[in-house]
Amino acid sequence: MDMNEVFLETAEKQFLYYKQLGEKAMAQLEPEQLFQSWNEDANSIAVIVKHLWGNMLSRWTDVLTTDGEKPWRERDAEFVNDISSREELLSKWEEGWNCLLEAIRSFTPEQLSHIIYIRNEGHTVMEAIIRQLAHYPYHIGQIVFAAKMLKETAWDSLSIPRNGSAQYNGGKFAKPKARKHFTEDVLHIEKGEELQ
């Protein structure tokens, strides 16, 4: 497998990992908590999801042939909290992620060096992917942080539980060295559960 193929596979796994973190954080909240914010300048989880949705649709629709900042995008409206239900929020969440993942899966390794534009600024496809691999996890972190602050009962850890590092590391070091992406075990479990 050449390095561009490895990059595309790794990028997809990273995006799926952060998608899963956001979903697991939101699943721990009551529906009304998804719409709460601390003050006028703070975004609710619903607003963050709406912004991710708008960005993903704009950046990844017809990515090879049109500017990533689409004329139909209304970025300022993404920060207005007008989603009315958990179902609507999750529908936008899925629509955005599906648009992104379909684009990533459609690229050939050779296309990673093609120039695309975001607000008339040229990026290689690889640079555009890396740009969003920094942007989307930034917002997922906000979702996780807000969810931890809002949850009224014990938080279910999304990674290594507090005071669980020794046990986690013991399990990892008990296995032989192997080349694998760190998300494979987590994503494999999720995919297996979906098939049942």
PDB file of C-alpha atoms in Angstrom:
ATOM      1  CA  MET A   1       0.000   0.000   0.000  1.00  0.00           C
ATOM      2  CA  ASP A   2       1.480   3.374  -0.954  1.00  0.00           C
ATOM      3  CA  MET A   3       1.639   6.310   1.451  1.00  0.00           C
ATOM      4  CA  ASN A   4      -1.309   8.121  -0.146  1.00  0.00           C
ATOM      5  CA  GLU A   5      -3.502   5.046   0.331  1.00  0.00           C
ATOM      6  CA  VAL A   6      -2.335   4.831   3.942  1.00  0.00           C
ATOM      7  CA  PHE A   7      -3.149   8.516   4.402  1.00  0.00           C
ATOM      8  CA  LEU A   8      -6.705   8.131   3.082  1.00  0.00           C
ATOM      9  CA  GLU A   9      -7.340   5.062   5.224  1.00  0.00           C
ATOM     10  CA  THR A  10      -5.898   6.770   8.305  1.00  0.00           C
ATOM     11  CA  ALA A  11      -7.872   9.966   7.705  1.00  0.00           C
ATOM     12  CA  GLU A  12     -11.123   8.011   7.453  1.00  0.00           C
ATOM     13  CA  LYS A  13     -10.394   6.148  10.701  1.00  0.00           C
ATOM     14  CA  GLN A  14      -9.527   9.392  12.489  1.00  0.00           C
ATOM     15  CA  PHE A  15     -12.738  11.059  11.336  1.00  0.00           C
ATOM     16  CA  LEU A  16     -14.788   8.015  12.378  1.00  0.00           C
ATOM     17  CA  TYR A  17     -13.091   8.012  15.778  1.00  0.00           C
ATOM     18  CA  TYR A  18     -14.021  11.640  16.446  1.00  0.00           C
ATOM     19  CA  LYS A  19     -17.537  11.098  15.115  1.00  0.00           C
ATOM     20  CA  GLN A  20     -17.905   8.268  17.616  1.00  0.00           C
ATOM     21  CA  LEU A  21     -16.577  10.412  20.493  1.00  0.00           C
ATOM     22  CA  GLY A  22     -19.159  13.090  19.748  1.00  0.00           C
ATOM     23  CA  GLU A  23     -21.961  10.540  19.574  1.00  0.00           C
ATOM     24  CA  LYS A  24     -20.978   8.871  22.831  1.00  0.00           C
ATOM     25  CA  ALA A  25     -20.822  12.249  24.574  1.00  0.00           C
ATOM     26  CA  MET A  26     -24.209  13.398  23.263  1.00  0.00           C
ATOM     27  CA  ALA A  27     -25.816  10.047  24.107  1.00  0.00           C
ATOM     28  CA  GLN A  28     -25.105  10.661  27.800  1.00  0.00           C
ATOM     29  CA  LEU A  29     -27.306  13.774  27.904  1.00  0.00           C
ATOM     30  CA  GLU A  30     -31.001  14.415  28.227  1.00  0.00           C
ATOM     31  CA  PRO A  31     -32.451  15.950  25.022  1.00  0.00           C
ATOM     32  CA  GLU A  32     -32.909  19.416  26.538  1.00  0.00           C
ATOM     33  CA  GLN A  33     -29.248  19.524  27.623  1.00  0.00           C
ATOM     34  CA  LEU A  34     -28.153  19.489  23.982  1.00  0.00           C
ATOM     35  CA  PHE A  35     -29.649  22.969  23.615  1.00  0.00           C
ATOM     36  CA  GLN A  36     -28.255  24.593  26.778  1.00  0.00           C
ATOM     37  CA  SER A  37     -25.535  27.218  26.762  1.00  0.00           C
ATOM     38  CA  TRP A  38     -23.890  29.101  29.610  1.00  0.00           C
ATOM     39  CA  ASN A  39     -24.232  32.615  28.172  1.00  0.00           C
ATOM     40  CA  GLU A  40     -24.865  34.507  24.928  1.00  0.00           C
ATOM     41  CA  ASP A  41     -21.319  33.949  23.697  1.00  0.00           C
ATOM     42  CA  ALA A  42     -21.257  30.205  24.396  1.00  0.00           C
ATOM     43  CA  ASN A  43     -22.513  27.732  21.813  1.00  0.00           C
ATOM     44  CA  SER A  44     -24.805  24.895  22.796  1.00  0.00           C
ATOM     45  CA  ILE A  45     -23.969  21.413  21.594  1.00  0.00           C
ATOM     46  CA  ALA A  46     -26.799  21.769  19.063  1.00  0.00           C
ATOM     47  CA  VAL A  47     -25.193  24.910  17.632  1.00  0.00           C
ATOM     48  CA  ILE A  48     -21.796  23.199  17.395  1.00  0.00           C
ATOM     49  CA  VAL A  49     -23.421  20.287  15.558  1.00  0.00           C
ATOM     50  CA  LYS A  50     -25.200  22.690  13.214  1.00  0.00           C
ATOM     51  CA  HIS A  51     -21.890  24.445  12.454  1.00  0.00           C
ATOM     52  CA  LEU A  52     -20.135  21.131  11.773  1.00  0.00           C
ATOM     53  CA  TRP A  53     -23.034  20.124   9.497  1.00  0.00           C
ATOM     54  CA  GLY A  54     -22.850  23.377   7.529  1.00  0.00           C
ATOM     55  CA  ASN A  55     -19.087  23.219   7.208  1.00  0.00           C
ATOM     56  CA  MET A  56     -19.060  19.576   6.134  1.00  0.00           C
ATOM     57  CA  LEU A  57     -21.735  20.043   3.476  1.00  0.00           C
ATOM     58  CA  SER A  58     -20.006  23.127   2.112  1.00  0.00           C
ATOM     59  CA  ARG A  59     -16.473  21.743   2.130  1.00  0.00           C
ATOM     60  CA  TRP A  60     -17.149  18.227   0.833  1.00  0.00           C
ATOM     61  CA  THR A  61     -19.984  18.606  -1.702  1.00  0.00           C
ATOM     62  CA  ASP A  62     -18.483  18.559  -5.218  1.00  0.00           C
ATOM     63  CA  VAL A  63     -15.121  19.043  -3.528  1.00  0.00           C
ATOM     64  CA  LEU A  64     -13.019  18.545  -6.663  1.00  0.00           C
ATOM     65  CA  THR A  65     -14.972  20.937  -8.859  1.00  0.00           C
ATOM     66  CA  THR A  66     -16.346  23.774  -6.698  1.00  0.00           C
ATOM     67  CA  ASP A  67     -15.013  26.094  -4.004  1.00  0.00           C
ATOM     68  CA  GLY A  68     -15.375  24.694  -0.486  1.00  0.00           C
ATOM     69  CA  GLU A  69     -17.213  27.813   0.657  1.00  0.00           C
ATOM     70  CA  LYS A  70     -20.444  27.321  -1.280  1.00  0.00           C
ATOM     71  CA  PRO A  71     -22.627  30.302  -2.247  1.00  0.00           C
ATOM     72  CA  TRP A  72     -25.594  28.560  -0.593  1.00  0.00           C
ATOM     73  CA  ARG A  73     -23.853  28.192   2.769  1.00  0.00           C
ATOM     74  CA  GLU A  74     -25.191  30.498   5.480  1.00  0.00           C
ATOM     75  CA  ARG A  75     -22.378  30.268   8.015  1.00  0.00           C
ATOM     76  CA  ASP A  76     -23.746  32.933  10.366  1.00  0.00           C
ATOM     77  CA  ALA A  77     -27.070  31.070  10.548  1.00  0.00           C
ATOM     78  CA  GLU A  78     -25.183  27.982  11.759  1.00  0.00           C
ATOM     79  CA  PHE A  79     -24.721  29.778  15.080  1.00  0.00           C
ATOM     80  CA  VAL A  80     -28.444  30.333  15.630  1.00  0.00           C
ATOM     81  CA  ASN A  81     -29.935  27.700  17.912  1.00  0.00           C
ATOM     82  CA  ASP A  82     -33.027  26.718  15.897  1.00  0.00           C
ATOM     83  CA  ILE A  83     -32.811  22.917  15.926  1.00  0.00           C
ATOM     84  CA  SER A  84     -35.893  21.708  17.761  1.00  0.00           C
ATOM     85  CA  SER A  85     -35.224  18.083  18.705  1.00  0.00           C
ATOM     86  CA  ARG A  86     -32.550  15.465  19.322  1.00  0.00           C
ATOM     87  CA  GLU A  87     -33.782  13.667  16.185  1.00  0.00           C
ATOM     88  CA  GLU A  88     -33.302  16.754  13.998  1.00  0.00           C
ATOM     89  CA  LEU A  89     -29.875  17.356  15.537  1.00  0.00           C
ATOM     90  CA  LEU A  90     -28.770  13.765  14.889  1.00  0.00           C
ATOM     91  CA  SER A  91     -30.137  13.931  11.345  1.00  0.00           C
ATOM     92  CA  LYS A  92     -27.930  16.958  10.602  1.00  0.00           C
ATOM     93  CA  TRP A  93     -25.008  15.253  12.336  1.00  0.00           C
ATOM     94  CA  GLU A  94     -25.354  12.166  10.109  1.00  0.00           C
ATOM     95  CA  GLU A  95     -25.899  14.204   6.939  1.00  0.00           C
ATOM     96  CA  GLY A  96     -22.705  16.176   7.519  1.00  0.00           C
ATOM     97  CA  TRP A  97     -20.557  13.189   8.396  1.00  0.00           C
ATOM     98  CA  ASN A  98     -21.940  11.154   5.474  1.00  0.00           C
ATOM     99  CA  CYS A  99     -21.019  13.953   3.071  1.00  0.00           C
ATOM    100  CA  LEU A 100     -17.471  14.072   4.457  1.00  0.00           C
ATOM    101  CA  LEU A 101     -16.965  10.305   4.551  1.00  0.00           C
ATOM    102  CA  GLU A 102     -18.348   9.777   1.037  1.00  0.00           C
ATOM    103  CA  ALA A 103     -15.868  12.367  -0.251  1.00  0.00           C
ATOM    104  CA  ILE A 104     -12.925  10.792   1.591  1.00  0.00           C
ATOM    105  CA  ARG A 105     -13.876   7.339   0.296  1.00  0.00           C
ATOM    106  CA  SER A 106     -14.200   8.637  -3.257  1.00  0.00           C
ATOM    107  CA  PHE A 107     -10.657  10.021  -3.523  1.00  0.00           C
ATOM    108  CA  THR A 108      -8.009   8.085  -5.363  1.00  0.00           C
ATOM    109  CA  PRO A 109      -4.465   8.288  -4.007  1.00  0.00           C
ATOM    110  CA  GLU A 110      -3.492  10.343  -7.070  1.00  0.00           C
ATOM    111  CA  GLN A 111      -6.116  12.980  -6.281  1.00  0.00           C
ATOM    112  CA  LEU A 112      -4.467  13.927  -2.984  1.00  0.00           C
ATOM    113  CA  SER A 113      -2.160  16.311  -4.851  1.00  0.00           C
ATOM    114  CA  HIS A 114      -4.995  17.979  -6.841  1.00  0.00           C
ATOM    115  CA  ILE A 115      -5.596  21.625  -6.020  1.00  0.00           C
ATOM    116  CA  ILE A 116      -9.000  22.574  -4.644  1.00  0.00           C
ATOM    117  CA  TYR A 117     -10.142  25.917  -3.280  1.00  0.00           C
ATOM    118  CA  ILE A 118     -11.641  27.191  -0.046  1.00  0.00           C
ATOM    119  CA  ARG A 119     -12.578  30.879  -0.348  1.00  0.00           C
ATOM    120  CA  ASN A 120     -10.334  31.093  -3.424  1.00  0.00           C
ATOM    121  CA  GLU A 121      -7.309  29.808  -1.485  1.00  0.00           C
ATOM    122  CA  GLY A 122      -5.735  26.774  -3.114  1.00  0.00           C
ATOM    123  CA  HIS A 123      -5.109  23.622  -1.084  1.00  0.00           C
ATOM    124  CA  THR A 124      -4.104  20.167  -2.144  1.00  0.00           C
ATOM    125  CA  VAL A 125      -6.799  17.633  -1.321  1.00  0.00           C
ATOM    126  CA  MET A 126      -4.425  16.283   1.345  1.00  0.00           C
ATOM    127  CA  GLU A 127      -4.063  19.745   2.892  1.00  0.00           C
ATOM    128  CA  ALA A 128      -7.845  20.194   2.899  1.00  0.00           C
ATOM    129  CA  ILE A 129      -8.278  16.860   4.696  1.00  0.00           C
ATOM    130  CA  ILE A 130      -5.626  17.788   7.270  1.00  0.00           C
ATOM    131  CA  ARG A 131      -7.268  21.194   7.746  1.00  0.00           C
ATOM    132  CA  GLN A 132     -10.529  19.506   8.695  1.00  0.00           C
ATOM    133  CA  LEU A 133      -8.771  16.854  10.803  1.00  0.00           C
ATOM    134  CA  ALA A 134      -7.757  19.796  12.991  1.00  0.00           C
ATOM    135  CA  HIS A 135     -11.054  21.711  12.748  1.00  0.00           C
ATOM    136  CA  TYR A 136     -13.591  18.957  13.446  1.00  0.00           C
ATOM    137  CA  PRO A 137     -11.845  17.436  16.505  1.00  0.00           C
ATOM    138  CA  TYR A 138     -11.579  20.972  17.936  1.00  0.00           C
ATOM    139  CA  HIS A 139     -15.382  21.134  17.902  1.00  0.00           C
ATOM    140  CA  ILE A 140     -15.785  17.535  19.078  1.00  0.00           C
ATOM    141  CA  GLY A 141     -13.664  18.512  22.078  1.00  0.00           C
ATOM    142  CA  GLN A 142     -16.094  21.356  22.761  1.00  0.00           C
ATOM    143  CA  ILE A 143     -19.014  18.917  22.580  1.00  0.00           C
ATOM    144  CA  VAL A 144     -17.325  16.507  24.995  1.00  0.00           C
ATOM    145  CA  PHE A 145     -16.393  19.282  27.423  1.00  0.00           C
ATOM    146  CA  ALA A 146     -19.905  20.756  27.370  1.00  0.00           C
ATOM    147  CA  ALA A 147     -21.458  17.313  27.828  1.00  0.00           C
ATOM    148  CA  LYS A 148     -19.242  16.612  30.860  1.00  0.00           C
ATOM    149  CA  MET A 149     -20.287  19.913  32.408  1.00  0.00           C
ATOM    150  CA  LEU A 150     -23.980  19.324  31.701  1.00  0.00           C
ATOM    151  CA  LYS A 151     -24.302  15.687  32.739  1.00  0.00           C
ATOM    152  CA  GLU A 152     -25.832  15.437  36.179  1.00  0.00           C
ATOM    153  CA  THR A 153     -24.880  11.817  36.828  1.00  0.00           C
ATOM    154  CA  ALA A 154     -21.499  10.066  36.624  1.00  0.00           C
ATOM    155  CA  TRP A 155     -19.663  10.515  33.331  1.00  0.00           C
ATOM    156  CA  ASP A 156     -19.039   7.371  31.298  1.00  0.00           C
ATOM    157  CA  SER A 157     -15.451   7.705  30.105  1.00  0.00           C
ATOM    158  CA  LEU A 158     -14.931   7.948  26.352  1.00  0.00           C
ATOM    159  CA  SER A 159     -11.348   6.718  26.498  1.00  0.00           C
ATOM    160  CA  ILE A 160      -9.157   5.339  29.289  1.00  0.00           C
ATOM    161  CA  PRO A 161     -11.139   5.706  32.540  1.00  0.00           C
ATOM    162  CA  ARG A 162      -9.674   7.804  35.326  1.00  0.00           C
ATOM    163  CA  ASN A 163      -7.116   5.769  37.294  1.00  0.00           C
ATOM    164  CA  GLY A 164      -7.308   3.069  34.619  1.00  0.00           C
ATOM    165  CA  SER A 165      -4.064   3.802  32.743  1.00  0.00           C
ATOM    166  CA  ALA A 166      -2.035   0.990  34.312  1.00  0.00           C
ATOM    167  CA  GLN A 167      -4.665  -1.618  33.514  1.00  0.00           C
ATOM    168  CA  TYR A 168      -5.142  -0.271  29.971  1.00  0.00           C
ATOM    169  CA  ASN A 169      -1.395  -0.165  29.283  1.00  0.00           C
ATOM    170  CA  GLY A 170      -0.979  -3.641  30.776  1.00  0.00           C
ATOM    171  CA  GLY A 171      -3.469  -5.017  28.279  1.00  0.00           C
ATOM    172  CA  LYS A 172      -1.721  -3.288  25.376  1.00  0.00           C
ATOM    173  CA  PHE A 173       1.795  -4.371  26.372  1.00  0.00           C
ATOM    174  CA  ALA A 174       0.617  -7.968  26.963  1.00  0.00           C
ATOM    175  CA  LYS A 175       0.079  -8.262  23.203  1.00  0.00           C
ATOM    176  CA  PRO A 176       2.883  -8.654  20.665  1.00  0.00           C
ATOM    177  CA  LYS A 177       3.984  -5.599  18.702  1.00  0.00           C
ATOM    178  CA  ALA A 178       1.856  -5.115  15.606  1.00  0.00           C
ATOM    179  CA  ARG A 179       1.301  -2.437  12.968  1.00  0.00           C
ATOM    180  CA  LYS A 180      -2.240  -1.119  13.412  1.00  0.00           C
ATOM    181  CA  HIS A 181      -4.141   2.124  13.751  1.00  0.00           C
ATOM    182  CA  PHE A 182      -5.041   3.009  17.337  1.00  0.00           C
ATOM    183  CA  THR A 183      -8.750   3.268  16.443  1.00  0.00           C
ATOM    184  CA  GLU A 184      -9.077  -0.256  15.029  1.00  0.00           C
ATOM    185  CA  ASP A 185     -10.179  -1.964  18.236  1.00  0.00           C
ATOM    186  CA  VAL A 186     -12.728   0.731  19.079  1.00  0.00           C
ATOM    187  CA  LEU A 187     -14.133   1.075  15.578  1.00  0.00           C
ATOM    188  CA  HIS A 188     -14.183  -2.702  15.061  1.00  0.00           C
ATOM    189  CA  ILE A 189     -16.346  -3.167  18.151  1.00  0.00           C
ATOM    190  CA  GLU A 190     -18.798  -0.534  16.928  1.00  0.00           C
ATOM    191  CA  LYS A 191     -19.027  -2.053  13.452  1.00  0.00           C
ATOM    192  CA  GLY A 192     -19.528  -5.512  14.933  1.00  0.00           C
ATOM    193  CA  GLU A 193     -22.364  -4.244  17.107  1.00  0.00           C
ATOM    194  CA  GLU A 194     -24.085  -2.675  14.105  1.00  0.00           C
ATOM    195  CA  LEU A 195     -24.110  -6.014  12.287  1.00  0.00           C
ATOM    196  CA  GLN A 196     -25.887  -7.887  15.069  1.00  0.00           C
TER     197      GLN A 196
END
